[in-house]
Tab-separated table of C-alpha atoms in Angstrom:
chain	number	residue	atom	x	y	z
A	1	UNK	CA	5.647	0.966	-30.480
A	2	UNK	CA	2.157	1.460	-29.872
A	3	UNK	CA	1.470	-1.604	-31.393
A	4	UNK	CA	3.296	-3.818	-29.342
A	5	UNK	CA	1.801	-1.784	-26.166
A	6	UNK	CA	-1.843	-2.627	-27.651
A	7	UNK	CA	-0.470	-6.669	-27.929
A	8	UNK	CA	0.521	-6.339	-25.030
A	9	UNK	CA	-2.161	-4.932	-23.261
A	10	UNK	CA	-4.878	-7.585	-24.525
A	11	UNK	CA	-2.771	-10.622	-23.857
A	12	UNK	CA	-1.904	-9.398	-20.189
A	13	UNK	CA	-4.912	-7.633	-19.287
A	14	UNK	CA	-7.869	-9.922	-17.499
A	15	UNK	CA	-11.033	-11.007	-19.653
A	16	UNK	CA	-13.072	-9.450	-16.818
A	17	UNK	CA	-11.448	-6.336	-17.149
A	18	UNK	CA	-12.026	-5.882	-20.878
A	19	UNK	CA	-15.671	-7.035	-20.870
A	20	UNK	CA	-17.005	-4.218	-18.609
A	21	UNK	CA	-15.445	-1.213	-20.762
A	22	UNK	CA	-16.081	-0.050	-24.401
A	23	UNK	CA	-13.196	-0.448	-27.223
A	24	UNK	CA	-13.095	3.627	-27.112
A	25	UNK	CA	-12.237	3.612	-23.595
A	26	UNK	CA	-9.749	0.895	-23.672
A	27	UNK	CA	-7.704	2.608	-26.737
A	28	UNK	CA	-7.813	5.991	-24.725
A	29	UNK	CA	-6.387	4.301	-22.068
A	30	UNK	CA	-3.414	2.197	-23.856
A	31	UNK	CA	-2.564	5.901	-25.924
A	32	UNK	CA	-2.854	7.583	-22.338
A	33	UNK	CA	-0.310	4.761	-21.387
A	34	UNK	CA	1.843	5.319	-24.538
A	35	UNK	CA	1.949	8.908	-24.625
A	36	UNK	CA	2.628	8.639	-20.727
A	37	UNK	CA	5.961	6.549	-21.265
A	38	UNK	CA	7.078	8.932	-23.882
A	39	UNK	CA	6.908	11.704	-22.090
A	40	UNK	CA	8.678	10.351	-18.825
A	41	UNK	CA	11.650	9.447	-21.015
A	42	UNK	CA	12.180	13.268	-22.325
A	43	UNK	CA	12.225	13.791	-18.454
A	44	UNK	CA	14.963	13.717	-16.003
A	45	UNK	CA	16.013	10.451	-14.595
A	46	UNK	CA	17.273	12.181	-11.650
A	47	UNK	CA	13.620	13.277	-9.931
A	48	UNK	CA	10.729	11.173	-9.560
A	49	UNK	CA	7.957	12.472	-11.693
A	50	UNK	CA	3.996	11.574	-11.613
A	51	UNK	CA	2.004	11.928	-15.209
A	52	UNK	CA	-2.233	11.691	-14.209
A	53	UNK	CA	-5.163	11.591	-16.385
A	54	UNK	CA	-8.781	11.843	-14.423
A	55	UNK	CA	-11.924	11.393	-16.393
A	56	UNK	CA	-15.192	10.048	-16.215
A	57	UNK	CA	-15.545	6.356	-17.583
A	58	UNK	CA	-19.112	4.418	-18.176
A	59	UNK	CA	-19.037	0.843	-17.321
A	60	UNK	CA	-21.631	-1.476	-18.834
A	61	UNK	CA	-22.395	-3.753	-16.326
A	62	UNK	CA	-25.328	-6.306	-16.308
A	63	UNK	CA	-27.534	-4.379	-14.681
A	64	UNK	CA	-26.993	-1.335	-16.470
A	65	UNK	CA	-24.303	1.407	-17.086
A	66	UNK	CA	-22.479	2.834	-14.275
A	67	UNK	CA	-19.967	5.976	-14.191
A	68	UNK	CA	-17.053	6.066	-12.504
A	69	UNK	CA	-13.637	8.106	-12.791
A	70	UNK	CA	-11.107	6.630	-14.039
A	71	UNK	CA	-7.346	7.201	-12.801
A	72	UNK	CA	-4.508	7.136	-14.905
A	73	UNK	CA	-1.182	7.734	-13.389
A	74	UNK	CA	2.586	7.117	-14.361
A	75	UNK	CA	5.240	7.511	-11.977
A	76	UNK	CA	9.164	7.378	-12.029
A	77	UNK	CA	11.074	5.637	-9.683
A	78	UNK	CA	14.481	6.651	-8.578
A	79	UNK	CA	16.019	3.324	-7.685
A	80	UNK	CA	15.092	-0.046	-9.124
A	81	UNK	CA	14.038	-1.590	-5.486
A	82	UNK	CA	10.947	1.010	-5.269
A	83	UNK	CA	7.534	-0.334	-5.087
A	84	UNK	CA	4.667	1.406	-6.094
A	85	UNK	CA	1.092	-1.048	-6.779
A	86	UNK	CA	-2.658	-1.408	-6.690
A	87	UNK	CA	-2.361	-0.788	-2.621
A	88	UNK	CA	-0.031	2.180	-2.931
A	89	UNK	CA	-2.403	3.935	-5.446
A	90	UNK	CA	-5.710	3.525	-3.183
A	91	UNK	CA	-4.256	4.926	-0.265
A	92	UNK	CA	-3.060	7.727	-2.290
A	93	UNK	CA	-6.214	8.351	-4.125
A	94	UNK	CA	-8.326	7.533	-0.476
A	95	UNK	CA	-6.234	10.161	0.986
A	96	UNK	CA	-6.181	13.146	-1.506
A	97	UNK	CA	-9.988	12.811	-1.336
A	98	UNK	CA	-11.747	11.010	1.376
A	99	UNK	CA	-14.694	8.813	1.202
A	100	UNK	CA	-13.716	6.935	-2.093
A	101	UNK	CA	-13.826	3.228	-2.955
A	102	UNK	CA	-12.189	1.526	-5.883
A	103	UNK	CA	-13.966	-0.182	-8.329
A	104	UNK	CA	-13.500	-4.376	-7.957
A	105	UNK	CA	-11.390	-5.459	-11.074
A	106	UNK	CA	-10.762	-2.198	-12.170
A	107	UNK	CA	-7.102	-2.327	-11.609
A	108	UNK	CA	-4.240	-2.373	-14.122
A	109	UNK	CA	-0.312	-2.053	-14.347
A	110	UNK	CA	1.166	-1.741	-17.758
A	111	UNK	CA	5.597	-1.947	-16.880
A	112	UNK	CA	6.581	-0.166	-19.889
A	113	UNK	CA	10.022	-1.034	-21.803
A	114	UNK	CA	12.266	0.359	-18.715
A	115	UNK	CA	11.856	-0.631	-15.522
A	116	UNK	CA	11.529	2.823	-13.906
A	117	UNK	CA	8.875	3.709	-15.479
A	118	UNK	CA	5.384	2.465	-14.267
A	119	UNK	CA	1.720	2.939	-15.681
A	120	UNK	CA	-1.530	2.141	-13.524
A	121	UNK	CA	-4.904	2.281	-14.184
A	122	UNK	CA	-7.845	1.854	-11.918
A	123	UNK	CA	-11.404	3.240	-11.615
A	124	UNK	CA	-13.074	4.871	-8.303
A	125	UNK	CA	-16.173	6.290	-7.188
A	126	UNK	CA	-17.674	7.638	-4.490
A	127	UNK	CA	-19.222	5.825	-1.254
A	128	UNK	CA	-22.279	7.263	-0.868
A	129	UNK	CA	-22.986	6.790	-4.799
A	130	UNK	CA	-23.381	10.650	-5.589
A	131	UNK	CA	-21.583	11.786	-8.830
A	132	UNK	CA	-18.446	13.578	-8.710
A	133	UNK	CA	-18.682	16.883	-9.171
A	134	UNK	CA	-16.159	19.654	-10.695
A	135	UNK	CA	-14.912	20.767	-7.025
A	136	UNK	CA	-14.033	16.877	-6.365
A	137	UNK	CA	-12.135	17.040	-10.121
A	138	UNK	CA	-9.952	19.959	-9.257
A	139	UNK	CA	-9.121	19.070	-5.368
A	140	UNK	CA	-8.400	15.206	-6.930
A	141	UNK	CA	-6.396	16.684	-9.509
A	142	UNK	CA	-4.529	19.364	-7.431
A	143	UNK	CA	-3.558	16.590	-4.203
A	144	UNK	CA	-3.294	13.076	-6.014
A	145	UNK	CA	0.284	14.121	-7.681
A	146	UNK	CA	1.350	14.978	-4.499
A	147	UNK	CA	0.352	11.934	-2.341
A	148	UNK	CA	1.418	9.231	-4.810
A	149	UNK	CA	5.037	10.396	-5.018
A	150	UNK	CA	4.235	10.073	-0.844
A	151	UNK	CA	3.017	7.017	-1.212
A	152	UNK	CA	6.051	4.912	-3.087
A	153	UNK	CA	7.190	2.563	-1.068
A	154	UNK	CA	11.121	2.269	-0.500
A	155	UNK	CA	11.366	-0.783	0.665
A	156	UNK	CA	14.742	-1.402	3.372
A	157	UNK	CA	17.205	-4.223	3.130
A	158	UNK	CA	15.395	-6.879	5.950
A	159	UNK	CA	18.015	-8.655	6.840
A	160	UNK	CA	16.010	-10.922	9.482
A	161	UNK	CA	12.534	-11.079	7.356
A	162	UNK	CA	13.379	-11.896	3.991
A	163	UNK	CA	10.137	-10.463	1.102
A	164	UNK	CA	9.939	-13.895	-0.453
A	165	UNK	CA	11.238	-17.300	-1.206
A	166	UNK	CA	12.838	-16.151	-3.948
A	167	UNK	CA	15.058	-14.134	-1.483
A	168	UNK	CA	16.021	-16.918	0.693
A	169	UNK	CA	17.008	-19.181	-2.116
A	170	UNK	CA	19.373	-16.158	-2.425
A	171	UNK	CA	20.729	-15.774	0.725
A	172	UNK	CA	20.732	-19.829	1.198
A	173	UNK	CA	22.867	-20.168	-1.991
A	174	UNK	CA	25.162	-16.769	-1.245
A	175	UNK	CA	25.567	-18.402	2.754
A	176	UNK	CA	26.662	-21.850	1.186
A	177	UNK	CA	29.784	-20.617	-0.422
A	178	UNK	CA	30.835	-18.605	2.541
A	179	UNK	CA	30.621	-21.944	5.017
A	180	UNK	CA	33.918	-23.909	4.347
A	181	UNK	CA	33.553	-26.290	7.873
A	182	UNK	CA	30.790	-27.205	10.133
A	183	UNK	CA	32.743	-25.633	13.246
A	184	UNK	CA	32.025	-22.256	11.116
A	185	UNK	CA	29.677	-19.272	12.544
């Protein structure tokens, strides 16, 4: 299994993704990733539940290495028309601790083999620059669980704003066999 999750993870993930972060970092991450999946299916399918792993990552970037935290997180959904993405997980992380920016191409979503179970990765740091320190750990730690299973999105049923085009080939196609005659509404 792990195999096909480290396949999978260098044919999916972005070359610029890969080039900024050691091989130790990136096999931490796809076990995190494994071990995350395998735990959400010995859970209950009946609750959403929210797996996170916080630690410090060093990037080695052209003009030298920089540290940053990376965030792991793994989330259940409850219904297969939930939504929870790169967006959802910075306002989360933004609001369990404010005055934190995400890392540019730091992002990345690993769907595991069922579709309620979701793995994202992405790095953050602070604003100002300064280093995180053990206070910002534990408050991050204790508040991020909490605001991502605030922050999945359940989107409703538009009925006059369809998501995508994909959509209104649907309803075009599903409205064509209802019409029988022009005179009908």
């Amino acid at each position: 299994d792990i195999f096909g999750l480290l396949q999978q993870f260098l044919v999916m993930s972005r070359e610029e993704f890969k080039i900024h972060r050691s091989a130790n970092h990136l096999s931490r991450l796809i076990a995190a990733a494994y071990l995350f999946t395998k735990s959400m299916d010995r859970k209950s399918r009946a609750e959403r539940h929210v797996l996170l792993k916080i630690r410090p990552v060093v990037l080695d970037l052209p003009w030298g290495p920089k540290t940053v935290m990376g965030v792991c997180v793994a989330v259940r959904f409850l219904s297969q028309e939930e939504i929870f993405e790169e967006k959802h997980l910075g306002k989360a992380v933004q609001r369990a601790l404010p005055g934190l920016k995400i890392v540019s191409d730091s992002f990345y979503l690993l769907e595991g083999h069922s579709k309620d179970v979701v793995v994202l990765y992405l790095e953050i740091e602070k604003e100002n620059g300064d280093l995180f320190s053990k206070e910002d750990l534990r408050e991050l730690k204790t508040a991020l669980p909490h605001e991502v299973q605030k922050a999945v999105e359940v989107p409703l049923k538009s009925i006059f704003m369809p998501r995508n085009e994909e959509e209104i080939l649907k309803h075009i196609v599903a409205l064509s066999g209802q019409l029988r005659f022009v005179k009908d509404l």
